[in-house]
Amino acid sequence: MAFVNYNAWAEVVCTPVEFVYKIPDDMSFSEAAAFPMNFVTAYMMLFEVANLREGMSVLVHSAGGGVGQAVAQLCSTIPNVTVFGTASTFKHEAIKDSMTHLFDRNADYVQEVKRISAEGVDIVLDCLCGDNTGKGLSLLKPLGTYILYGSSNMVTGETKSFFSFAKSWWQVEKVNPIKLYEENKVIAGFSLLNLLFKQGRAGLIRAVVDKLIGLYNQKKIKPVVDSLWALEEVRMMLCP
């Protein structure tokens, strides 16, 4: 299994050897395809950036996605971690057991979280951006960490137009450093591909993959594979 800097939807790909890892004996090829990107991203954010510890609370958006499910599984390896998740309603039945509290992504999840935990949460993992940035920051406890690792609200939308993008950009919270200082909050960003292919941290990522393979071999984590697609089907989905 390997990391590829884009162009992965192909029969043959090329990537530096330092980004290639041996698949564990008990792991299937489909699990291997779902393993590195999702679990390394989740691990780096939780443990390297946010320093997840016993008794903390985490809010993760897109909880039904690969990273969201990896976050939930890794949180379960630490005692007494509360996981709040947002996801589309049709995904709730499949993922409800992996979350402590699960909310519809279109509901007022800020009020729901505060109803359960008046102080908010210790960690917010946001792949949406847009108005969720301000909501995430508002939910942070003192010394809490907000991590942006995607911006799907900025890229997609009902119209996918410039005006849709501009509206989403306008909704992004304008971060005031003095306010962060006064409220004792941390804001961070994380991009695994940039860390690997632009910033030369292959050694760090290899150490993380080794830890994750250890957790897999101990049966503490396991990639969730929803369905398998032929390459021709993926091409039709990406290029209608």
PDB file of C-alpha atoms in Angstrom, residues 10-183:
ATOM      1  CA  ALA A  10      -5.030   4.378 -12.897  1.00  0.00           C
ATOM      2  CA  GLU A  11      -3.981   0.830 -13.644  1.00  0.00           C
ATOM      3  CA  VAL A  12      -0.313   1.716 -13.049  1.00  0.00           C
ATOM      4  CA  VAL A  13       1.017   4.440 -10.741  1.00  0.00           C
ATOM      5  CA  CYS A  14       4.491   5.587  -9.769  1.00  0.00           C
ATOM      6  CA  THR A  15       5.517   6.853  -6.327  1.00  0.00           C
ATOM      7  CA  PRO A  16       8.804   7.081  -4.356  1.00  0.00           C
ATOM      8  CA  VAL A  17       9.708   3.910  -2.474  1.00  0.00           C
ATOM      9  CA  GLU A  18       9.676   5.716   0.888  1.00  0.00           C
ATOM     10  CA  PHE A  19       5.901   6.086   0.507  1.00  0.00           C
ATOM     11  CA  VAL A  20       5.329   2.331   0.054  1.00  0.00           C
ATOM     12  CA  TYR A  21       4.478  -0.035   2.947  1.00  0.00           C
ATOM     13  CA  LYS A  22       4.070  -3.786   3.281  1.00  0.00           C
ATOM     14  CA  ILE A  23       0.466  -4.887   3.722  1.00  0.00           C
ATOM     15  CA  PRO A  24      -0.049  -6.906   6.938  1.00  0.00           C
ATOM     16  CA  ASP A  25      -0.662 -10.597   6.322  1.00  0.00           C
ATOM     17  CA  ASP A  26      -4.255 -10.475   7.585  1.00  0.00           C
ATOM     18  CA  MET A  27      -5.246  -7.321   5.678  1.00  0.00           C
ATOM     19  CA  SER A  28      -7.153  -7.604   2.399  1.00  0.00           C
ATOM     20  CA  PHE A  29      -6.313  -5.490  -0.641  1.00  0.00           C
ATOM     21  CA  SER A  30      -9.538  -3.514  -0.285  1.00  0.00           C
ATOM     22  CA  GLU A  31      -8.755  -2.784   3.366  1.00  0.00           C
ATOM     23  CA  ALA A  32      -5.242  -1.745   2.372  1.00  0.00           C
ATOM     24  CA  ALA A  33      -6.686   0.723  -0.123  1.00  0.00           C
ATOM     25  CA  ALA A  34      -8.775   2.262   2.653  1.00  0.00           C
ATOM     26  CA  PHE A  35      -6.080   2.218   5.329  1.00  0.00           C
ATOM     27  CA  PRO A  36      -3.153   4.663   4.874  1.00  0.00           C
ATOM     28  CA  MET A  37      -4.793   7.960   3.926  1.00  0.00           C
ATOM     29  CA  ASN A  38      -7.719   7.691   6.339  1.00  0.00           C
ATOM     30  CA  PHE A  39      -5.938   6.368   9.412  1.00  0.00           C
ATOM     31  CA  VAL A  40      -2.719   8.371   9.062  1.00  0.00           C
ATOM     32  CA  THR A  41      -4.719  11.597   8.636  1.00  0.00           C
ATOM     33  CA  ALA A  42      -6.838  10.765  11.685  1.00  0.00           C
ATOM     34  CA  TYR A  43      -3.837   9.730  13.786  1.00  0.00           C
ATOM     35  CA  MET A  44      -1.751  12.788  12.934  1.00  0.00           C
ATOM     36  CA  MET A  45      -4.568  15.190  13.779  1.00  0.00           C
ATOM     37  CA  LEU A  46      -5.565  13.494  17.024  1.00  0.00           C
ATOM     38  CA  PHE A  47      -2.174  12.646  18.481  1.00  0.00           C
ATOM     39  CA  GLU A  48       0.479  14.758  16.751  1.00  0.00           C
ATOM     40  CA  VAL A  49      -1.447  18.037  16.429  1.00  0.00           C
ATOM     41  CA  ALA A  50      -4.163  17.966  19.121  1.00  0.00           C
ATOM     42  CA  ASN A  51      -2.465  15.677  21.687  1.00  0.00           C
ATOM     43  CA  LEU A  52      -5.566  13.575  22.429  1.00  0.00           C
ATOM     44  CA  ARG A  53      -5.579  12.232  25.988  1.00  0.00           C
ATOM     45  CA  GLU A  54      -7.881  10.342  28.330  1.00  0.00           C
ATOM     46  CA  GLY A  55     -11.169  12.068  29.121  1.00  0.00           C
ATOM     47  CA  MET A  56     -11.116  14.505  26.199  1.00  0.00           C
ATOM     48  CA  SER A  57     -13.951  15.229  23.756  1.00  0.00           C
ATOM     49  CA  VAL A  58     -13.804  15.405  19.951  1.00  0.00           C
ATOM     50  CA  LEU A  59     -16.187  16.813  17.327  1.00  0.00           C
ATOM     51  CA  VAL A  60     -15.656  15.392  13.834  1.00  0.00           C
ATOM     52  CA  HIS A  61     -17.532  16.430  10.700  1.00  0.00           C
ATOM     53  CA  SER A  62     -18.396  13.965   7.924  1.00  0.00           C
ATOM     54  CA  ALA A  63     -18.381  11.224  10.535  1.00  0.00           C
ATOM     55  CA  GLY A  64     -19.540   8.665   7.978  1.00  0.00           C
ATOM     56  CA  GLY A  65     -16.496   9.170   5.766  1.00  0.00           C
ATOM     57  CA  GLY A  66     -13.221   7.286   5.853  1.00  0.00           C
ATOM     58  CA  VAL A  67     -11.380   9.780   8.051  1.00  0.00           C
ATOM     59  CA  GLY A  68     -14.405  10.200  10.324  1.00  0.00           C
ATOM     60  CA  GLN A  69     -14.618   6.471  10.949  1.00  0.00           C
ATOM     61  CA  ALA A  70     -10.854   6.261  11.514  1.00  0.00           C
ATOM     62  CA  VAL A  71     -11.122   9.094  14.051  1.00  0.00           C
ATOM     63  CA  ALA A  72     -13.858   7.245  15.930  1.00  0.00           C
ATOM     64  CA  GLN A  73     -11.852   4.008  16.034  1.00  0.00           C
ATOM     65  CA  LEU A  74      -8.665   5.714  17.215  1.00  0.00           C
ATOM     66  CA  CYS A  75     -10.582   7.612  19.890  1.00  0.00           C
ATOM     67  CA  SER A  76     -11.855   4.272  21.170  1.00  0.00           C
ATOM     68  CA  THR A  77      -8.250   3.255  21.938  1.00  0.00           C
ATOM     69  CA  ILE A  78      -8.052   6.021  24.579  1.00  0.00           C
ATOM     70  CA  PRO A  79     -10.169   5.701  27.764  1.00  0.00           C
ATOM     71  CA  ASN A  80     -13.219   7.909  28.249  1.00  0.00           C
ATOM     72  CA  VAL A  81     -13.027   9.928  25.038  1.00  0.00           C
ATOM     73  CA  THR A  82     -16.372  11.405  23.955  1.00  0.00           C
ATOM     74  CA  VAL A  83     -16.903  11.604  20.188  1.00  0.00           C
ATOM     75  CA  PHE A  84     -19.469  13.959  18.684  1.00  0.00           C
ATOM     76  CA  GLY A  85     -20.121  13.442  14.982  1.00  0.00           C
ATOM     77  CA  THR A  86     -22.090  15.148  12.223  1.00  0.00           C
ATOM     78  CA  ALA A  87     -23.237  13.266   9.133  1.00  0.00           C
ATOM     79  CA  SER A  88     -26.083  13.053   6.650  1.00  0.00           C
ATOM     80  CA  THR A  89     -29.109  11.361   8.199  1.00  0.00           C
ATOM     81  CA  PHE A  90     -29.076   8.394   5.816  1.00  0.00           C
ATOM     82  CA  LYS A  91     -25.638   7.408   7.181  1.00  0.00           C
ATOM     83  CA  HIS A  92     -26.634   7.421  10.840  1.00  0.00           C
ATOM     84  CA  GLU A  93     -27.793   3.820  11.089  1.00  0.00           C
ATOM     85  CA  ALA A  94     -24.488   2.498   9.749  1.00  0.00           C
ATOM     86  CA  ILE A  95     -22.227   4.592  12.003  1.00  0.00           C
ATOM     87  CA  LYS A  96     -24.266   5.216  15.156  1.00  0.00           C
ATOM     88  CA  ASP A  97     -22.369   2.626  17.192  1.00  0.00           C
ATOM     89  CA  SER A  98     -19.019   4.306  16.515  1.00  0.00           C
ATOM     90  CA  MET A  99     -20.074   7.709  17.878  1.00  0.00           C
ATOM     91  CA  THR A 100     -20.978   8.780  21.394  1.00  0.00           C
ATOM     92  CA  HIS A 101     -23.349  11.424  20.013  1.00  0.00           C
ATOM     93  CA  LEU A 102     -24.412  11.761  16.371  1.00  0.00           C
ATOM     94  CA  PHE A 103     -26.165  14.749  14.762  1.00  0.00           C
ATOM     95  CA  ASP A 104     -27.593  15.518  11.355  1.00  0.00           C
ATOM     96  CA  ARG A 105     -25.131  17.706   9.462  1.00  0.00           C
ATOM     97  CA  ASN A 106     -27.878  20.254   8.678  1.00  0.00           C
ATOM     98  CA  ALA A 107     -29.119  20.536  12.273  1.00  0.00           C
ATOM     99  CA  ASP A 108     -28.007  23.119  14.831  1.00  0.00           C
ATOM    100  CA  TYR A 109     -25.237  20.880  16.134  1.00  0.00           C
ATOM    101  CA  VAL A 110     -23.642  23.725  18.119  1.00  0.00           C
ATOM    102  CA  GLN A 111     -26.630  23.925  20.450  1.00  0.00           C
ATOM    103  CA  GLU A 112     -26.867  20.141  20.626  1.00  0.00           C
ATOM    104  CA  VAL A 113     -23.216  19.820  21.650  1.00  0.00           C
ATOM    105  CA  LYS A 114     -23.544  22.603  24.243  1.00  0.00           C
ATOM    106  CA  ARG A 115     -26.671  20.976  25.649  1.00  0.00           C
ATOM    107  CA  ILE A 116     -24.627  17.842  26.345  1.00  0.00           C
ATOM    108  CA  SER A 117     -21.338  19.570  27.195  1.00  0.00           C
ATOM    109  CA  ALA A 118     -21.852  23.178  28.254  1.00  0.00           C
ATOM    110  CA  GLU A 119     -18.125  23.975  28.010  1.00  0.00           C
ATOM    111  CA  GLY A 120     -17.874  22.604  24.487  1.00  0.00           C
ATOM    112  CA  VAL A 121     -15.225  20.187  23.228  1.00  0.00           C
ATOM    113  CA  ASP A 122     -11.437  19.810  23.340  1.00  0.00           C
ATOM    114  CA  ILE A 123     -10.870  19.057  19.649  1.00  0.00           C
ATOM    115  CA  VAL A 124     -12.756  20.018  16.468  1.00  0.00           C
ATOM    116  CA  LEU A 125     -11.836  18.261  13.202  1.00  0.00           C
ATOM    117  CA  ASP A 126     -13.284  20.192  10.268  1.00  0.00           C
ATOM    118  CA  CYS A 127     -13.165  19.094   6.619  1.00  0.00           C
ATOM    119  CA  LEU A 128     -15.992  21.451   5.594  1.00  0.00           C
ATOM    120  CA  CYS A 129     -14.829  25.027   6.230  1.00  0.00           C
ATOM    121  CA  GLY A 130     -17.314  27.784   5.372  1.00  0.00           C
ATOM    122  CA  ASP A 131     -19.523  28.802   8.284  1.00  0.00           C
ATOM    123  CA  ASN A 132     -18.475  25.656  10.150  1.00  0.00           C
ATOM    124  CA  THR A 133     -15.169  27.370  10.950  1.00  0.00           C
ATOM    125  CA  GLY A 134     -16.784  29.921  13.251  1.00  0.00           C
ATOM    126  CA  LYS A 135     -19.052  27.277  14.754  1.00  0.00           C
ATOM    127  CA  GLY A 136     -16.080  25.032  15.481  1.00  0.00           C
ATOM    128  CA  LEU A 137     -14.101  27.796  17.130  1.00  0.00           C
ATOM    129  CA  SER A 138     -17.104  28.743  19.249  1.00  0.00           C
ATOM    130  CA  LEU A 139     -17.318  25.184  20.562  1.00  0.00           C
ATOM    131  CA  LEU A 140     -13.712  24.958  21.732  1.00  0.00           C
ATOM    132  CA  LYS A 141     -12.951  24.781  25.421  1.00  0.00           C
ATOM    133  CA  PRO A 142      -9.988  26.815  26.720  1.00  0.00           C
ATOM    134  CA  LEU A 143      -6.797  25.110  25.436  1.00  0.00           C
ATOM    135  CA  GLY A 144      -8.909  23.382  22.787  1.00  0.00           C
ATOM    136  CA  THR A 145      -7.659  22.775  19.243  1.00  0.00           C
ATOM    137  CA  TYR A 146      -9.533  23.390  15.978  1.00  0.00           C
ATOM    138  CA  ILE A 147      -8.012  21.611  12.961  1.00  0.00           C
ATOM    139  CA  LEU A 148      -8.999  22.323   9.356  1.00  0.00           C
ATOM    140  CA  TYR A 149      -8.118  19.384   7.111  1.00  0.00           C
ATOM    141  CA  GLY A 150     -10.368  20.025   4.120  1.00  0.00           C
ATOM    142  CA  SER A 151     -12.687  22.566   2.549  1.00  0.00           C
ATOM    143  CA  SER A 152     -15.497  20.685   0.831  1.00  0.00           C
ATOM    144  CA  ASN A 153     -17.937  23.546   1.349  1.00  0.00           C
ATOM    145  CA  MET A 154     -15.567  25.789  -0.614  1.00  0.00           C
ATOM    146  CA  VAL A 155     -15.163  23.397  -3.542  1.00  0.00           C
ATOM    147  CA  THR A 156     -18.632  21.970  -3.947  1.00  0.00           C
ATOM    148  CA  GLY A 157     -22.102  23.350  -3.669  1.00  0.00           C
ATOM    149  CA  GLU A 158     -25.466  23.246  -5.338  1.00  0.00           C
ATOM    150  CA  THR A 159     -24.287  25.423  -8.227  1.00  0.00           C
ATOM    151  CA  LYS A 160     -20.502  24.916  -8.034  1.00  0.00           C
ATOM    152  CA  SER A 161     -20.281  28.503  -9.283  1.00  0.00           C
ATOM    153  CA  PHE A 162     -18.054  31.431  -8.442  1.00  0.00           C
ATOM    154  CA  PHE A 163     -20.912  32.944  -6.455  1.00  0.00           C
ATOM    155  CA  SER A 164     -21.321  29.753  -4.427  1.00  0.00           C
ATOM    156  CA  PHE A 165     -17.583  29.801  -3.697  1.00  0.00           C
ATOM    157  CA  ALA A 166     -17.690  33.509  -2.779  1.00  0.00           C
ATOM    158  CA  LYS A 167     -20.600  32.944  -0.412  1.00  0.00           C
ATOM    159  CA  SER A 168     -18.770  30.101   1.323  1.00  0.00           C
ATOM    160  CA  TRP A 169     -15.594  32.177   1.573  1.00  0.00           C
ATOM    161  CA  TRP A 170     -17.528  35.062   3.082  1.00  0.00           C
ATOM    162  CA  GLN A 171     -18.867  32.697   5.747  1.00  0.00           C
ATOM    163  CA  VAL A 172     -15.376  31.649   6.852  1.00  0.00           C
ATOM    164  CA  GLU A 173     -14.573  32.996  10.302  1.00  0.00           C
ATOM    165  CA  LYS A 174     -11.952  35.736  10.111  1.00  0.00           C
ATOM    166  CA  VAL A 175      -9.525  34.659  12.830  1.00  0.00           C
ATOM    167  CA  ASN A 176      -8.407  37.356  15.270  1.00  0.00           C
ATOM    168  CA  PRO A 177      -5.062  36.409  16.897  1.00  0.00           C
ATOM    169  CA  ILE A 178      -5.823  38.558  19.938  1.00  0.00           C
ATOM    170  CA  LYS A 179      -9.112  36.700  20.446  1.00  0.00           C
ATOM    171  CA  LEU A 180      -7.272  33.372  20.261  1.00  0.00           C
ATOM    172  CA  TYR A 181      -4.845  34.663  22.865  1.00  0.00           C
ATOM    173  CA  GLU A 182      -7.610  35.882  25.178  1.00  0.00           C
ATOM    174  CA  GLU A 183      -9.647  32.678  24.870  1.00  0.00           C
TER     175      GLU A 183
END
